[in-house]
Tab-separated table of C-alpha atoms in Angstrom:
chain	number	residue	atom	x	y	z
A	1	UNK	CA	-29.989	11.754	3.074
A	2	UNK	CA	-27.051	9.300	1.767
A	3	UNK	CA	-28.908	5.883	3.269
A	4	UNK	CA	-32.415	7.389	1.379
A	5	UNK	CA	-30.338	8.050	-2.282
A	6	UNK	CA	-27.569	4.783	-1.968
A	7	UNK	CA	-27.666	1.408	-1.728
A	8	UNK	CA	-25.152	0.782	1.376
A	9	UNK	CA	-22.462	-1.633	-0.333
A	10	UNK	CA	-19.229	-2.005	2.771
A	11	UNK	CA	-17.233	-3.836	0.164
A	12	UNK	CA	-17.675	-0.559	-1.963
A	13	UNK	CA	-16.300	1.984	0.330
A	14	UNK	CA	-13.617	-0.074	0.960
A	15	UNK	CA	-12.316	0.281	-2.591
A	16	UNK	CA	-13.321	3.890	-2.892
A	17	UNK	CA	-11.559	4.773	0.789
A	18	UNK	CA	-8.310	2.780	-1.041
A	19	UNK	CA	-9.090	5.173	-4.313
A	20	UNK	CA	-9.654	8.534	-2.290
A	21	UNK	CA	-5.534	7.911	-1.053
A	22	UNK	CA	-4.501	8.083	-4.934
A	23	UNK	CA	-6.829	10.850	-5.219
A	24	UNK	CA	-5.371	12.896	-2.706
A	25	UNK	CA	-1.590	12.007	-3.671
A	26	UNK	CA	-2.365	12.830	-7.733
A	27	UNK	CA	-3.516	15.668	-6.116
A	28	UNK	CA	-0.233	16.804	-5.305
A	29	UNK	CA	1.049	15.559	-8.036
A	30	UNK	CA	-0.776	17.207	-10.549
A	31	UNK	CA	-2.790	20.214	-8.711
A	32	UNK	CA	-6.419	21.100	-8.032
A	33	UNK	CA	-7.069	20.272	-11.269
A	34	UNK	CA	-7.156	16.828	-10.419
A	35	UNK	CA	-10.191	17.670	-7.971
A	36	UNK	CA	-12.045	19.495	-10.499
A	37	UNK	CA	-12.336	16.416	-13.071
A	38	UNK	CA	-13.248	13.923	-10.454
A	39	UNK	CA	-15.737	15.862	-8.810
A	40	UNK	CA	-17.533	16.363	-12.441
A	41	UNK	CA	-16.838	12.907	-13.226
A	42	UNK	CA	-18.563	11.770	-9.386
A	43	UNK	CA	-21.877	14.516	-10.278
A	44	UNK	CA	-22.310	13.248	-13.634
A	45	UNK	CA	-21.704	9.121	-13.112
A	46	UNK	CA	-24.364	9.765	-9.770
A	47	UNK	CA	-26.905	11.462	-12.072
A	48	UNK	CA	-26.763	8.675	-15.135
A	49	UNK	CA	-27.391	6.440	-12.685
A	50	UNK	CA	-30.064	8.159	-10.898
A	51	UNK	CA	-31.793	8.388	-13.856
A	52	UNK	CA	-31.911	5.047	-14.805
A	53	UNK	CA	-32.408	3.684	-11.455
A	54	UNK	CA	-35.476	5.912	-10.743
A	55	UNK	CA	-37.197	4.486	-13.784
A	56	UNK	CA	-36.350	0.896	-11.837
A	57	UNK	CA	-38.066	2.556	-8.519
A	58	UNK	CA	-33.957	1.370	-7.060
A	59	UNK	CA	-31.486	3.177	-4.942
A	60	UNK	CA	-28.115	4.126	-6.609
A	61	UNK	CA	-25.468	1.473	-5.996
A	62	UNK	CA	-22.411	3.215	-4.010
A	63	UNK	CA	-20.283	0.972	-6.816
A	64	UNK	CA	-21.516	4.164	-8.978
A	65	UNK	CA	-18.577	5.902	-6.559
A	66	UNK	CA	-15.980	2.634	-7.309
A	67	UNK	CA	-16.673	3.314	-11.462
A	68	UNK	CA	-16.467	7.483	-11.377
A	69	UNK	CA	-12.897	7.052	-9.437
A	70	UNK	CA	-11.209	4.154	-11.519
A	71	UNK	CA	-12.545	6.188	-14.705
A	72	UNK	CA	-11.400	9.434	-13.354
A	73	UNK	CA	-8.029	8.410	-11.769
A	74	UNK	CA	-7.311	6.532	-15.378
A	75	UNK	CA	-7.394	9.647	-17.363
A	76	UNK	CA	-4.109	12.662	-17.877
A	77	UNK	CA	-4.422	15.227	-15.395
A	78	UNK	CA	-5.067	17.615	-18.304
A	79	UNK	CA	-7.762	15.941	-19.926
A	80	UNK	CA	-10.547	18.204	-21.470
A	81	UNK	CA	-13.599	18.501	-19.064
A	82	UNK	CA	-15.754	17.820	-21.805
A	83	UNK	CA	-14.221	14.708	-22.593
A	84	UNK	CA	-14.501	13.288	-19.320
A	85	UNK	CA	-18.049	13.847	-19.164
A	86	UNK	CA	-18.635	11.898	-22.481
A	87	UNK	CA	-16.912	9.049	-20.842
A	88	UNK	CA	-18.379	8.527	-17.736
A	89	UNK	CA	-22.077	9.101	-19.163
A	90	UNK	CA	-21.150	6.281	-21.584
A	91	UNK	CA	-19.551	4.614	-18.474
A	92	UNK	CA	-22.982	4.327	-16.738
A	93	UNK	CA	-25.627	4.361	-19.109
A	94	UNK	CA	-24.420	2.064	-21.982
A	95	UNK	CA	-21.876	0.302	-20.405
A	96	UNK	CA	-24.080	-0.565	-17.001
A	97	UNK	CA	-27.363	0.895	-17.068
A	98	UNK	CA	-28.254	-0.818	-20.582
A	99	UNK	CA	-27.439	-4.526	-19.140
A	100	UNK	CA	-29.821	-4.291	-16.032
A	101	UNK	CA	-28.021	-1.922	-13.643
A	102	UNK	CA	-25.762	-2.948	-10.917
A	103	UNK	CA	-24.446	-7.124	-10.806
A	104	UNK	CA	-25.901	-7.116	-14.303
A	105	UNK	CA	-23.222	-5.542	-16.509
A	106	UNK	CA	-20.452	-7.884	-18.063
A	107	UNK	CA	-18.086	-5.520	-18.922
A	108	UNK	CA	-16.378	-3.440	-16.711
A	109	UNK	CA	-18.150	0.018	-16.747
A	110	UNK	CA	-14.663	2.403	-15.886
A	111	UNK	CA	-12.939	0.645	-18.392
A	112	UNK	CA	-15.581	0.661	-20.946
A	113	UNK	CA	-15.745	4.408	-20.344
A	114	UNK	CA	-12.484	5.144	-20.379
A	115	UNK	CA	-11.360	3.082	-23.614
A	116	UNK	CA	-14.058	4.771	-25.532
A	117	UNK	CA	-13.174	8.317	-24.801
A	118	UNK	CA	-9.500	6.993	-25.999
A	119	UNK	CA	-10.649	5.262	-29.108
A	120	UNK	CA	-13.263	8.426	-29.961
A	121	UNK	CA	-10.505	11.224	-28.911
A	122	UNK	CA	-7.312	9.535	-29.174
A	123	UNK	CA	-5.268	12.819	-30.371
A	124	UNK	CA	-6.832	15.257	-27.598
A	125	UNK	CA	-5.756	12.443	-24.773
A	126	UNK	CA	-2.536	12.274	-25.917
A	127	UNK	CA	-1.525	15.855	-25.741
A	128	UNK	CA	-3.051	16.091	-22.229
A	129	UNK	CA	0.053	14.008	-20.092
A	130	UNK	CA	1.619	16.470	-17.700
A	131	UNK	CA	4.544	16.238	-15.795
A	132	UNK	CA	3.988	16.431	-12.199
A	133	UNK	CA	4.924	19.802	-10.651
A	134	UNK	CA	5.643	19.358	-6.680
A	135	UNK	CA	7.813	22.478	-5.613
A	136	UNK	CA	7.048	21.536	-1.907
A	137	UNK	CA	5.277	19.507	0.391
A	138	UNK	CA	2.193	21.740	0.655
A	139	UNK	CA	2.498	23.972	-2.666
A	140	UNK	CA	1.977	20.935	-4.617
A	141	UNK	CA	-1.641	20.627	-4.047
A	142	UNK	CA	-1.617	23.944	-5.465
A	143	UNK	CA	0.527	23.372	-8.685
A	144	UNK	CA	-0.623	24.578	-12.169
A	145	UNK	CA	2.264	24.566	-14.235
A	146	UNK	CA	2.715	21.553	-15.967
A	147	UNK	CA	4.416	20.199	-19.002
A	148	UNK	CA	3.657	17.939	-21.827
A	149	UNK	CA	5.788	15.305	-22.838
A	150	UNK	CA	6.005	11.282	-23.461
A	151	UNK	CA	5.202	8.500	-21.222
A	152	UNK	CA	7.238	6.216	-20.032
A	153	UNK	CA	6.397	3.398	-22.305
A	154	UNK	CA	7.128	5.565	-25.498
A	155	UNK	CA	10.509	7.143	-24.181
A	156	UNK	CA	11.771	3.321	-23.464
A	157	UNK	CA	11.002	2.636	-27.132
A	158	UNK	CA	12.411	5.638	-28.447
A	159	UNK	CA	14.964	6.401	-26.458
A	160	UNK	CA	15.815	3.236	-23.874
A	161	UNK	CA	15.472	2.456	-20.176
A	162	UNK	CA	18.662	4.446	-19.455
A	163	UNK	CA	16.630	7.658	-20.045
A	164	UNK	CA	14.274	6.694	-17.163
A	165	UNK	CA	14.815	6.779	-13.277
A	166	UNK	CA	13.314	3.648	-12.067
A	167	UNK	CA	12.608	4.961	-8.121
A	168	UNK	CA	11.191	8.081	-9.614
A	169	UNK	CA	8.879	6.273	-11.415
A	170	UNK	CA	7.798	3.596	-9.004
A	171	UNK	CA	7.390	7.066	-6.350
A	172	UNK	CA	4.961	8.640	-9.110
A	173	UNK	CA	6.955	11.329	-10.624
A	174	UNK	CA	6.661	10.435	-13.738
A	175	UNK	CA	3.910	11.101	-16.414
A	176	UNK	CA	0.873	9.093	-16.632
A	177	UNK	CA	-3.122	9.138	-15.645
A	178	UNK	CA	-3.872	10.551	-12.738
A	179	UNK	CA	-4.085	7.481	-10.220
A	180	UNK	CA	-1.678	4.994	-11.873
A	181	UNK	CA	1.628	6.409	-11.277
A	182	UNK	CA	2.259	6.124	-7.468
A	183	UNK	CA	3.281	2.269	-7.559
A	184	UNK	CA	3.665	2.180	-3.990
A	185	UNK	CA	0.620	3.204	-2.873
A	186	UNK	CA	-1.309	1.136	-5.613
A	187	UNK	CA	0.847	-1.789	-4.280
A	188	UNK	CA	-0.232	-0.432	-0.330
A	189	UNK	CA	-3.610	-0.294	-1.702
A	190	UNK	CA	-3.673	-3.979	-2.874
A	191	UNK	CA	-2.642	-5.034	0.174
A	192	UNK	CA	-5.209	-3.822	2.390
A	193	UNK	CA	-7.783	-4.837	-0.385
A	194	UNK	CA	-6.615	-8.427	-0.213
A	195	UNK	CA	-6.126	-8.406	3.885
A	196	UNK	CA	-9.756	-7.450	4.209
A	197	UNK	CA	-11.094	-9.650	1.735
A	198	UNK	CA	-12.320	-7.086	-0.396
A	199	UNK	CA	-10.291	-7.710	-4.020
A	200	UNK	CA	-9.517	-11.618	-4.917
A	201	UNK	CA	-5.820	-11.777	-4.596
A	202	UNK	CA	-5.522	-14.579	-7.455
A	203	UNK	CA	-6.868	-12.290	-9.949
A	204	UNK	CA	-4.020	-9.414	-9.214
A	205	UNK	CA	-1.639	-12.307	-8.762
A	206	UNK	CA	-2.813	-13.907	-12.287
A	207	UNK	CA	-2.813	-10.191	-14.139
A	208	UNK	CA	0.735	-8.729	-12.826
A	209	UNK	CA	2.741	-11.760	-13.047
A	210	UNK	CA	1.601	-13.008	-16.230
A	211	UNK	CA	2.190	-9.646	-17.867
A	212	UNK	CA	5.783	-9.572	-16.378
A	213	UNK	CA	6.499	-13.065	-17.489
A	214	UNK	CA	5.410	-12.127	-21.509
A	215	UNK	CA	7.552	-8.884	-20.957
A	216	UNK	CA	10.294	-10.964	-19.951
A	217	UNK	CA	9.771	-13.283	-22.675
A	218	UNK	CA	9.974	-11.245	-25.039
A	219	UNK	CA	12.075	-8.523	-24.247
A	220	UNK	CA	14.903	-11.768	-23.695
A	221	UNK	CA	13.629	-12.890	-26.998
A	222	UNK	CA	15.045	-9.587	-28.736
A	223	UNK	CA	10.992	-9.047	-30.166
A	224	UNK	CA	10.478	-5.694	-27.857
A	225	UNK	CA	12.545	-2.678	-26.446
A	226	UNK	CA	10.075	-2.546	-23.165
A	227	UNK	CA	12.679	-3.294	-19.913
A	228	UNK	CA	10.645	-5.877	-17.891
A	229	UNK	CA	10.643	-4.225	-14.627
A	230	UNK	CA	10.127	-0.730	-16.181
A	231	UNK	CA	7.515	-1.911	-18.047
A	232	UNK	CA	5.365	-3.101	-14.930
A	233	UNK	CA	5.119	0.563	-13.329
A	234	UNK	CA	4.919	2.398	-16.644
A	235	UNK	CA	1.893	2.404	-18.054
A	236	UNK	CA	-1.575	1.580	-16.257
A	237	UNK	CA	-0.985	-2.354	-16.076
A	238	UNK	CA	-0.460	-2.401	-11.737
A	239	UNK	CA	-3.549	-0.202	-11.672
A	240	UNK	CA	-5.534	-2.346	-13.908
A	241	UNK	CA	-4.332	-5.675	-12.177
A	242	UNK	CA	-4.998	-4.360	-8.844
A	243	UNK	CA	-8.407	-2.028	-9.159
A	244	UNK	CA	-10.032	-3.195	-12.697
A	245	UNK	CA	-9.377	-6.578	-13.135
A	246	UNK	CA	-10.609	-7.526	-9.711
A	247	UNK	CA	-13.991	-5.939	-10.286
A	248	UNK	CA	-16.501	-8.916	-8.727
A	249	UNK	CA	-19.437	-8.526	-11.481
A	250	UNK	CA	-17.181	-9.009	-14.541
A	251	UNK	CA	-14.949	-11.661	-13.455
A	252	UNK	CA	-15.440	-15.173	-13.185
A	253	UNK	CA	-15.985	-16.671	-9.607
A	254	UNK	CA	-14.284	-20.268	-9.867
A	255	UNK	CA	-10.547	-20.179	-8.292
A	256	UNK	CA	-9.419	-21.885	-11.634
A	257	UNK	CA	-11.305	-19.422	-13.856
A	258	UNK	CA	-9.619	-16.631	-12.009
A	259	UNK	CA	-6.585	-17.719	-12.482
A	260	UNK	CA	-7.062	-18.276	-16.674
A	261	UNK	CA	-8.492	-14.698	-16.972
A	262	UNK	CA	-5.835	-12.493	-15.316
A	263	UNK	CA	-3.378	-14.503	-17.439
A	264	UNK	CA	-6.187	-13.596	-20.380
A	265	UNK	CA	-5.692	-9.986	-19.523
A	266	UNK	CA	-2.197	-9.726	-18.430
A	267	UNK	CA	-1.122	-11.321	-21.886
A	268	UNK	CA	-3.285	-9.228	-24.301
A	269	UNK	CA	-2.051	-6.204	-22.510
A	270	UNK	CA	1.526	-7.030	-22.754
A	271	UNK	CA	0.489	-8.174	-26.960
A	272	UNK	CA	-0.962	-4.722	-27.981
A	273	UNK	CA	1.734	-2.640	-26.460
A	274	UNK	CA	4.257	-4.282	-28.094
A	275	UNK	CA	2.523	-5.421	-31.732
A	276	UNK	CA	-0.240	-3.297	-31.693
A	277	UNK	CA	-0.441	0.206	-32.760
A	278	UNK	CA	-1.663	1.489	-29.319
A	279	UNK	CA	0.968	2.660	-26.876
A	280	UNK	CA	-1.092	0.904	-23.499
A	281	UNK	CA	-3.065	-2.103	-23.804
A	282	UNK	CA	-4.779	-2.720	-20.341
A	283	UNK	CA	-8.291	-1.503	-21.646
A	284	UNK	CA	-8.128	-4.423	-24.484
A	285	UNK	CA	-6.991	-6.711	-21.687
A	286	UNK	CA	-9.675	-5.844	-19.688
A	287	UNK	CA	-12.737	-5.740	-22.143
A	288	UNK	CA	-11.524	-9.128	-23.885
A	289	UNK	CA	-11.282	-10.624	-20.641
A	290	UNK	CA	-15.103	-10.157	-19.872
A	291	UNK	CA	-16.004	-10.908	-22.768
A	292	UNK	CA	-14.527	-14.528	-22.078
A	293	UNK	CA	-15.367	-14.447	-18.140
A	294	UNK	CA	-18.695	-16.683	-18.221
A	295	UNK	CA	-17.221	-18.821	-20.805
A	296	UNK	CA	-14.040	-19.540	-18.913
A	297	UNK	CA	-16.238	-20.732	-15.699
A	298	UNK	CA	-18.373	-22.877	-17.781
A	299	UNK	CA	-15.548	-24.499	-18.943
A	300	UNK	CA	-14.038	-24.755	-15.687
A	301	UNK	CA	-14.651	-27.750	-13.371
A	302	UNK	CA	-16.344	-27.125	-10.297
A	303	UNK	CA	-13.954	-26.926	-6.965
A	304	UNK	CA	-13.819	-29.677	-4.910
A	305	UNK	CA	-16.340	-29.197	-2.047
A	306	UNK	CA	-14.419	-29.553	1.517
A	307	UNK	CA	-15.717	-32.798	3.507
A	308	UNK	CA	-17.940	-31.611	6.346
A	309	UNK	CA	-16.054	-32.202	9.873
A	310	UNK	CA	-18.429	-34.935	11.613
A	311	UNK	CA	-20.364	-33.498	14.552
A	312	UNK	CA	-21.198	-35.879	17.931
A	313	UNK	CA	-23.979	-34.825	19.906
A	314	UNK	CA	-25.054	-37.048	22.356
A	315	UNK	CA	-28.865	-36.678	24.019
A	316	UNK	CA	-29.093	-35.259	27.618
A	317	UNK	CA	-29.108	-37.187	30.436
A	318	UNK	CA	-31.128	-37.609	32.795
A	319	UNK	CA	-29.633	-37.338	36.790
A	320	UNK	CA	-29.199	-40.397	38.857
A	321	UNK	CA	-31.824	-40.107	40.487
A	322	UNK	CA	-34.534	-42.719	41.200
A	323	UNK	CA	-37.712	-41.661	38.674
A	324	UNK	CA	-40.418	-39.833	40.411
A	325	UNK	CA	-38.525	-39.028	43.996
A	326	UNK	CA	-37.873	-35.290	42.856
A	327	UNK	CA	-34.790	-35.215	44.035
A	328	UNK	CA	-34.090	-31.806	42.548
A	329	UNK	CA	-31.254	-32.551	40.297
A	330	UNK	CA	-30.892	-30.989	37.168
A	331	UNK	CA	-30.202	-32.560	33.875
A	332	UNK	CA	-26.647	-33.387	33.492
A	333	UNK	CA	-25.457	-32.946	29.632
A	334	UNK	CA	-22.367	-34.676	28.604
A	335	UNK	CA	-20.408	-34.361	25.725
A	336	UNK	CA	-17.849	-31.477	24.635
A	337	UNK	CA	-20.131	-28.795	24.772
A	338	UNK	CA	-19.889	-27.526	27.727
């Protein structure tokens, strides 16, 4: 039933295994809740794309699975269910469906979908944070009670990094979307992406560290309140840098270009939340960075090809034998392939 309605994509269910570990953890975090709004999110992204790829007589890509998660997992726990939807339909059918389908798209279909809903909704998302409620180990998953308050990016500027626990936050109890606020497991996650070659390490390399290195810049220049190292696990910018910006249809494939368009993202992220009028700027970073991504790799020179190794093979030889005594030897090959 699966192999006759997906494409089979490895790569994919690599990220989505790496996803379903923050799904379970947010889980506990933030209660069943968190179930209920990616399982609508999963039904609804699967359909759009049914839909469309019907029409194209195509299988549906299991990178449909990769887009519902990183859209789900970016929104607050309490997010309206109705909102959600919205997103992820856009998600799929304007954002990826209306370019071609699958290895078509240039932008980034989760991040499309999920800076829409906050551009369209932006004062119903921003009374849905929760604070995570984890009584115990196994009640957590069961949670309900949760409470509205700031994130950590607007309590720094209001109130300083003194009134935030750093470990607490890099551990995930802390407010935030649903799958960006367990650092350690993001930073597990990126890990294991990178080991098995799934996610380009230069691209997370070029997103995190160029977005620390403007925070420090200006935070040392006295032009923002945002604490370097608090400002990397508040927020969405490790998630982004590790799940979004890696995304091998939207960015560019040259090792150069890679490294120009995290630094592209990283450094329009770490620009709106400090001049602009938005409290997180990763989805800007993001969407600005494909819209560059071709352009950058035109621009780029190609790599260097690696010189070919030179390969002797020398001809068989025949036995010492004198010709046409059939002496029965066999061909003797020299050479170091034996």
């Amino acid at each position: 039933m699966w192999d006759k309605l997906f494409q089979k994509q490895l790569i994919m269910r690599r990220v989505v295994g790496s996803l379903m570990v923050l799904l379970v953890f947010s889980t506990y975090l933030f209660g069943w809740r968190v179930l209920i709004i990616n399982a609508l999110v999963l039904a609804l992204g699967i359909a759009t794309e049914w839909v469309f790829e019907r029409a194209r007589g195509k299988k549906v890509s299991e990178a449909v699975l990769v887009t519902c998660l990183l859209y789900g997992l970016s929104l607050p726990p309490m997010v309206p269910l109705w909102i959600a939807a919205i997103g992820i339909v856009f998600a799929v059918a304007v954002a990826k469906e209306m370019f071609g389908g699958f290895g078509r798209n240039i932008f980034n279909p989760a991040i499309a979908g999920r800076l829409f809903v906050y551009i369209s909704f932006p004062l119903q998302l921003q009374q849905t944070w929760a604070t995570p409620n984890v009584p115990g180990f196994l009640q957590g998953f069961f949670g309900m009670d949760v409470t509205g308050s700031a994130t950590p990016l607007v309590v720094m500027v209001r109130d300083g990094a003194g009134a935030l626990d750093f470990w607490q936050m890099f551990f995930g109890f802390r407010l935030g979307s649903m799958g960006e606020t367990a650092s350690w497991l993001i930073i597990a996650a990126a890990v294991y992406l990178i080991v098995t070659k799934t996610a380009q390490w230069r691209l997370i390399v070029s997103t995190f560290f160029s977005a620390l290195a403007l925070h420090a810049g200006l935070y040392f220049a006295g032009l923002s309140d945002l604490v370097p190292h608090f400002a990397m696990i508040s927020g969405s910018i490790l998630y982004v840098s590790v799940f979004m910006s890696t995304d091998p249809v939207s960015a560019p494939n040259k090792p150069a270009s890679q490294w120009l368009y995290g630094v592209l993202i990283g450094s329009v992220t770490v620009l709106v939340r400090v001049f602009a009028g938005f409290p997180e700027g990763t989805s800007f970073g993001v969407l600005i960075g494909n819209t560059f991504a071709s352009l950058i790799d035109e621009l780029m020179p190609k790599p260097k090809a690696k010189p070919k190794k030179p390969t002797s093979k020398q001809p068989a030889v025949k036995s010492a034998g004198t010709a046409g005594q059939g002496t029965g030897a066999e061909p003797v090959t020299t050479g170091g392939n034996q």
